[in-house]
Amino acid sequence: MRIVCIDTEAQYREIVDRDVVAPLQAQGHEFAWIDGGRFDRPEEAIAAAQGFDALYVIGDQGPLPAGLLEQTPSLKLVSFVGTGARRFVDMAEAERAGVAVTNVPDFASQSVAEHAIALMFAVARRIVEGDGIVRSGGWAKHQGAKLAGERIGVIGAGAIGARVIRLAKGLGMEPVYWARTVDADRSAALGAEQVSLEELVATSRVVSVHLTHSPETDKLVSRELLEQLRADAIFVNTARAEVVDTDALDELLAAGRIFGAGIDVFTEEPPNTAGLPSVASNAVLTPHIGFHTNEADDVFRLAAENIVAFAAGTPTNVIH
């Protein structure tokens, strides 16, 4: 197969060259980079994809340009690097164009769960603030928060949320969760009570979000819900920014209305720094790296294996 990646962030190039390009070429496939290609310049992206059989999509640039699949008749497959292909690929257009779409399910659940816990502790113990004090030559001792015995509310109990619940239990916390469907068997398996969103937000010391973004979950964590957070609450989001009313959250942080927040995802990435929570607020921000560990980077190879399986007539991980 002729495979193209319309190049995205340079940080991934070495990984893909090593774990994807070389193995694919060894099996007789062709892999091409389109350096400097951009999905926000649709004409260039569509022109770059012409003549290729498969599109290898890392997804950092945002959604595929509308019309790319329908205007590239040679394309048979989009291999998405990660789980959230529906966020980047218009499935209705893929249907019309007769293009299959694959993803890599559950590739980084443990990594993201651990990052959520790391952000929780970074906020609770004011780690970034302490680091700054020492580096500036100071020795002021600020007070943090102990989390053992506290309630953590997990919004979304899928693969990542379930791991956060298990990690929190190991820390001596009391987990509760919310999910869109009531499932007594799931509650028993997790050893956690399922509660309403309102109860979860109002009673939890830590609230951690683990939902995919969809029309149903858009701003599900609304201003009204956020205003019910405890004054000592820690809010963590390693899922999708669009699930949360981020303007309302920023206002709460700026006003010192909650203890703090740990944020790994933004509506615009990279975000406009002028719109970030005040540096004076207890907010710890990371550049969407929850998934990014040595182990989770195996996702690049697994996405390539989806291409190999498709070419062999035994497609795997097809979501459309």
Coordinates of C-alpha atoms in Angstrom, one line a residue:
M1 CA 0.0 0.0 0.0
R2 CA 1.0 3.6 -0.5
I3 CA 0.7 5.4 2.8
V4 CA 0.9 9.1 3.5
C5 CA 1.2 11.1 6.7
I6 CA 0.6 14.8 6.3
D7 CA 3.3 15.8 8.8
T8 CA 2.3 17.2 12.2
E9 CA 4.4 17.9 15.2
A10 CA 8.2 17.3 14.7
Q11 CA 8.4 15.5 18.2
Y12 CA 6.7 12.4 16.7
R13 CA 8.9 12.2 13.6
E14 CA 11.7 10.1 15.2
I15 CA 9.2 7.7 16.8
V16 CA 7.3 7.1 13.5
D17 CA 10.4 6.8 11.4
R18 CA 11.7 4.1 13.8
D19 CA 8.5 2.2 14.7
V20 CA 6.3 2.7 11.7
V21 CA 8.2 3.6 8.5
A22 CA 11.0 1.1 8.7
P23 CA 8.7 -1.9 9.5
L24 CA 6.2 -0.9 6.8
Q25 CA 8.9 -0.5 4.2
A26 CA 10.4 -3.9 5.2
Q27 CA 7.0 -5.4 4.2
G28 CA 6.9 -3.8 0.9
H29 CA 4.7 -0.8 1.7
E30 CA 5.5 2.8 0.8
F31 CA 5.4 5.5 3.4
A32 CA 5.6 9.2 2.5
W33 CA 5.8 12.3 4.8
I34 CA 4.3 15.5 3.5
D35 CA 6.5 18.0 5.3
G36 CA 4.8 21.1 6.4
G37 CA 1.4 19.9 5.3
R38 CA -1.5 21.4 7.2
F39 CA -5.1 20.4 7.7
D40 CA -6.0 24.0 8.2
R41 CA -5.0 24.6 4.5
P42 CA -7.5 22.2 2.9
E43 CA -6.4 22.6 -0.7
E44 CA -2.8 21.6 0.2
A45 CA -3.9 18.7 2.3
I46 CA -6.2 17.3 -0.3
A47 CA -3.6 17.7 -3.0
A48 CA -1.0 15.9 -0.8
A49 CA -3.3 12.9 -0.3
Q50 CA -3.8 12.2 -4.0
G51 CA -2.7 8.8 -5.2
F52 CA -2.3 7.2 -1.8
D53 CA -4.1 4.2 -0.5
A54 CA -4.0 5.0 3.2
L55 CA -3.8 8.1 5.4
Y56 CA -1.9 7.8 8.7
V57 CA -3.4 10.4 11.0
I58 CA -1.7 11.5 14.2
G59 CA -4.4 14.1 14.9
D60 CA -2.5 17.0 16.4
Q61 CA -3.6 19.3 13.6
G62 CA -7.3 18.8 14.3
P63 CA -10.0 17.3 12.1
L64 CA -9.4 16.2 8.5
P65 CA -10.5 18.9 6.1
A66 CA -14.0 18.5 4.8
G67 CA -14.0 16.8 1.4
L68 CA -10.5 15.2 1.7
L69 CA -11.9 11.7 1.7
E70 CA -14.4 12.2 -1.0
Q71 CA -11.9 14.1 -3.2
T72 CA -9.2 11.5 -2.9
P73 CA -10.6 8.5 -4.8
S74 CA -7.5 6.3 -4.3
L75 CA -7.9 6.3 -0.5
K76 CA -9.2 3.1 1.1
L77 CA -8.2 3.5 4.7
V78 CA -7.7 6.1 7.4
S79 CA -5.5 4.7 10.2
F80 CA -5.9 6.9 13.3
V81 CA -3.2 7.0 16.0
G82 CA -5.2 6.7 19.1
T83 CA -8.8 6.1 20.3
G84 CA -10.7 9.2 19.4
A85 CA -10.9 8.9 15.6
R86 CA -14.5 10.2 15.5
R87 CA -13.2 13.5 16.8
F88 CA -10.9 13.9 13.8
V89 CA -12.6 12.0 11.0
D90 CA -16.1 12.7 9.6
M91 CA -17.6 9.2 9.6
A92 CA -20.5 10.3 7.3
E93 CA -17.9 11.4 4.7
A94 CA -16.0 8.2 5.2
E95 CA -19.2 6.3 4.6
R96 CA -19.9 8.2 1.4
A97 CA -16.3 7.8 0.2
G98 CA -16.1 4.1 1.0
V99 CA -13.1 4.6 3.3
A100 CA -12.5 2.4 6.3
V101 CA -11.4 4.0 9.5
T102 CA -9.3 2.2 12.2
N103 CA -8.1 3.2 15.6
V104 CA -6.0 1.9 18.5
P105 CA -8.4 1.2 21.4
D106 CA -7.4 1.5 25.0
F107 CA -3.7 2.2 24.3
A108 CA -2.9 4.7 27.0
S109 CA -5.5 4.2 29.7
Q110 CA -3.0 3.5 32.5
S111 CA -0.8 6.4 31.4
V112 CA -3.7 8.9 31.4
A113 CA -5.0 7.7 34.7
E114 CA -1.6 8.0 36.3
H115 CA -1.3 11.6 34.9
A116 CA -4.6 12.5 36.4
I117 CA -3.4 11.3 39.8
A118 CA -0.1 13.2 39.3
L119 CA -2.0 16.4 38.6
M120 CA -4.2 15.8 41.6
F121 CA -1.2 15.6 43.9
A122 CA 0.6 18.4 42.1
V123 CA -2.4 20.7 43.0
A124 CA -3.0 19.3 46.5
R125 CA 0.7 19.7 47.6
R126 CA 1.2 22.9 45.4
I127 CA 4.3 21.2 43.9
V128 CA 4.8 23.8 41.1
E129 CA 4.7 26.6 43.6
G130 CA 7.1 24.9 45.9
D131 CA 9.5 24.3 43.0
G132 CA 9.4 28.0 42.2
I133 CA 10.1 29.0 45.8
V134 CA 13.2 26.9 46.0
R135 CA 14.5 27.8 42.6
S136 CA 14.2 31.5 43.4
G137 CA 16.2 31.1 46.6
G138 CA 13.3 31.1 49.0
W139 CA 12.3 28.8 51.7
A140 CA 8.7 29.7 52.5
K141 CA 6.7 26.7 53.6
H142 CA 3.2 26.7 52.2
Q143 CA 0.5 24.3 53.3
G144 CA -0.9 21.6 51.1
A145 CA -3.8 19.1 51.4
K146 CA -3.8 15.5 52.5
L147 CA -6.0 13.3 50.3
A148 CA -6.2 10.0 52.1
G149 CA -9.8 9.6 53.4
E150 CA -11.2 12.2 51.0
R151 CA -13.8 11.5 48.4
I152 CA -12.8 11.5 44.7
G153 CA -15.6 11.8 42.1
V154 CA -14.8 10.3 38.7
I155 CA -16.9 11.5 35.8
G156 CA -16.9 8.7 33.3
A157 CA -16.1 5.1 34.3
G158 CA -14.6 3.8 31.0
A159 CA -11.1 2.3 30.7
I160 CA -9.4 5.4 32.1
G161 CA -11.9 6.3 34.7
A162 CA -12.0 2.8 36.1
R163 CA -8.2 2.9 36.5
V164 CA -8.4 6.2 38.3
I165 CA -10.9 4.6 40.7
R166 CA -8.6 1.7 41.4
L167 CA -5.6 4.0 41.9
A168 CA -7.5 6.3 44.2
K169 CA -8.7 3.3 46.3
G170 CA -5.0 2.3 46.7
L171 CA -4.3 5.8 48.1
G172 CA -7.0 5.4 50.7
M173 CA -9.5 7.7 49.0
E174 CA -13.3 7.1 48.7
P175 CA -14.2 6.9 45.0
V176 CA -17.7 7.6 43.6
Y177 CA -18.5 7.9 39.9
W178 CA -21.0 9.0 37.4
A179 CA -21.7 7.3 34.1
R180 CA -24.5 7.8 31.5
T181 CA -25.9 4.4 32.2
V182 CA -26.7 2.8 35.5
D183 CA -24.9 -0.5 35.9
A184 CA -24.9 -2.3 39.3
D185 CA -22.5 -4.9 38.0
R186 CA -20.0 -2.2 37.0
S187 CA -20.3 -0.6 40.5
A188 CA -19.7 -4.0 42.1
A189 CA -16.6 -4.6 39.9
L190 CA -15.2 -1.2 40.6
G191 CA -16.1 -1.2 44.3
A192 CA -17.4 2.3 43.9
E193 CA -20.9 3.8 44.2
Q194 CA -22.6 5.4 41.2
V195 CA -24.1 8.8 42.0
S196 CA -25.7 11.7 40.2
L197 CA -23.5 14.4 38.7
E198 CA -24.9 16.9 41.2
E199 CA -24.0 14.8 44.2
L200 CA -20.6 13.9 42.8
V201 CA -19.6 17.5 42.2
A202 CA -21.1 18.8 45.5
T203 CA -19.5 16.2 47.8
S204 CA -16.1 15.3 46.3
R205 CA -12.8 16.8 47.4
V206 CA -11.4 15.9 44.0
V207 CA -13.4 15.8 40.7
S208 CA -11.6 14.1 37.8
V209 CA -13.1 14.1 34.2
H210 CA -12.8 11.0 32.0
L211 CA -15.3 11.4 29.2
T212 CA -15.0 11.5 25.4
H213 CA -16.4 14.5 23.7
S214 CA -19.6 14.2 21.7
P215 CA -22.8 16.3 21.2
E216 CA -24.2 14.6 24.3
T217 CA -21.2 15.5 26.5
D218 CA -20.4 19.0 25.2
K219 CA -20.1 21.2 28.3
L220 CA -21.7 18.5 30.3
V221 CA -19.8 19.8 33.3
S222 CA -21.7 23.1 33.1
R223 CA -21.3 26.4 34.9
E224 CA -24.2 25.3 37.2
L225 CA -22.4 22.2 38.2
L226 CA -19.0 23.9 38.6
E227 CA -20.5 26.4 40.9
Q228 CA -21.5 23.6 43.2
L229 CA -17.9 22.6 43.8
R230 CA -16.7 22.6 47.3
A231 CA -14.4 25.6 48.3
D232 CA -11.6 23.1 48.9
A233 CA -12.2 21.2 45.7
I234 CA -9.5 20.1 43.2
F235 CA -10.7 19.8 39.6
V236 CA -8.8 17.6 37.2
N237 CA -9.4 17.3 33.4
T238 CA -7.3 14.9 31.3
A239 CA -10.1 14.1 28.9
R240 CA -11.4 16.8 26.6
A241 CA -11.7 20.5 27.3
E242 CA -15.0 20.7 25.4
V243 CA -16.7 18.5 28.1
V244 CA -16.2 21.4 30.6
D245 CA -17.4 25.0 30.6
T246 CA -13.8 26.2 30.7
D247 CA -14.8 29.9 31.0
A248 CA -16.7 29.1 34.2
L249 CA -13.8 27.0 35.5
D250 CA -11.3 29.8 34.8
E251 CA -13.5 32.3 36.6
L252 CA -13.7 30.1 39.7
L253 CA -9.9 29.7 39.7
A254 CA -9.3 33.5 39.2
A255 CA -11.7 34.2 42.1
G256 CA -10.0 31.6 44.4
R257 CA -13.4 30.0 44.7
I258 CA -11.9 26.5 44.6
F259 CA -8.6 25.1 45.9
G260 CA -7.2 24.4 42.5
A261 CA -7.2 22.6 39.2
G262 CA -5.0 20.3 37.1
I263 CA -5.6 20.7 33.4
D264 CA -4.0 18.7 30.5
V265 CA -6.4 19.6 27.7
F266 CA -7.5 22.8 26.1
T267 CA -10.1 24.0 23.6
E268 CA -7.3 25.4 21.5
E269 CA -4.0 23.5 21.5
P270 CA -1.5 25.1 22.0
P271 CA -3.7 27.6 23.9
N272 CA -3.6 31.3 23.8
T273 CA -1.6 32.1 26.9
A274 CA -3.6 35.3 27.5
G275 CA -6.6 33.1 28.2
L276 CA -5.1 30.7 30.6
P277 CA -5.9 30.7 34.4
S278 CA -4.0 33.4 36.3
V279 CA -0.5 32.4 37.3
A280 CA -1.6 33.5 40.8
S281 CA -4.2 30.7 40.9
N282 CA -3.5 27.2 42.0
A283 CA -3.7 25.7 38.5
V284 CA -1.2 23.2 37.2
L285 CA -1.2 23.0 33.4
T286 CA 0.4 20.4 31.1
P287 CA 0.6 20.3 27.3
H288 CA -1.8 17.4 26.6
I289 CA 0.8 14.7 27.6
G290 CA -1.4 12.4 29.7
F291 CA -1.0 9.7 27.1
H292 CA 2.7 10.4 26.3
T293 CA 4.8 7.7 28.0
N294 CA 7.3 5.3 26.5
E295 CA 4.8 2.5 26.9
A296 CA 1.9 4.4 25.4
D297 CA 4.0 5.5 22.4
D298 CA 3.5 1.9 21.2
V299 CA 0.3 3.4 19.7
F300 CA 2.2 4.5 16.6
R301 CA 3.3 0.9 15.8
L302 CA -0.1 -0.4 16.5
A303 CA -1.7 2.0 14.1
A304 CA 0.7 0.8 11.5
E305 CA -0.2 -2.8 12.2
N306 CA -3.8 -1.9 11.4
I307 CA -2.6 -0.8 8.0
V308 CA -0.8 -4.1 7.5
A309 CA -3.8 -6.1 8.6
F310 CA -6.1 -4.1 6.2
A311 CA -3.7 -4.7 3.3
A312 CA -3.6 -8.4 4.1
G313 CA -7.4 -8.6 3.9
T314 CA -7.8 -9.2 7.6
P315 CA -8.7 -5.7 8.9
T316 CA -8.5 -5.1 12.7
N317 CA -9.9 -2.3 15.0
V318 CA -12.2 -1.0 12.3
I319 CA -14.6 1.5 13.8
H320 CA -16.3 2.3 10.5

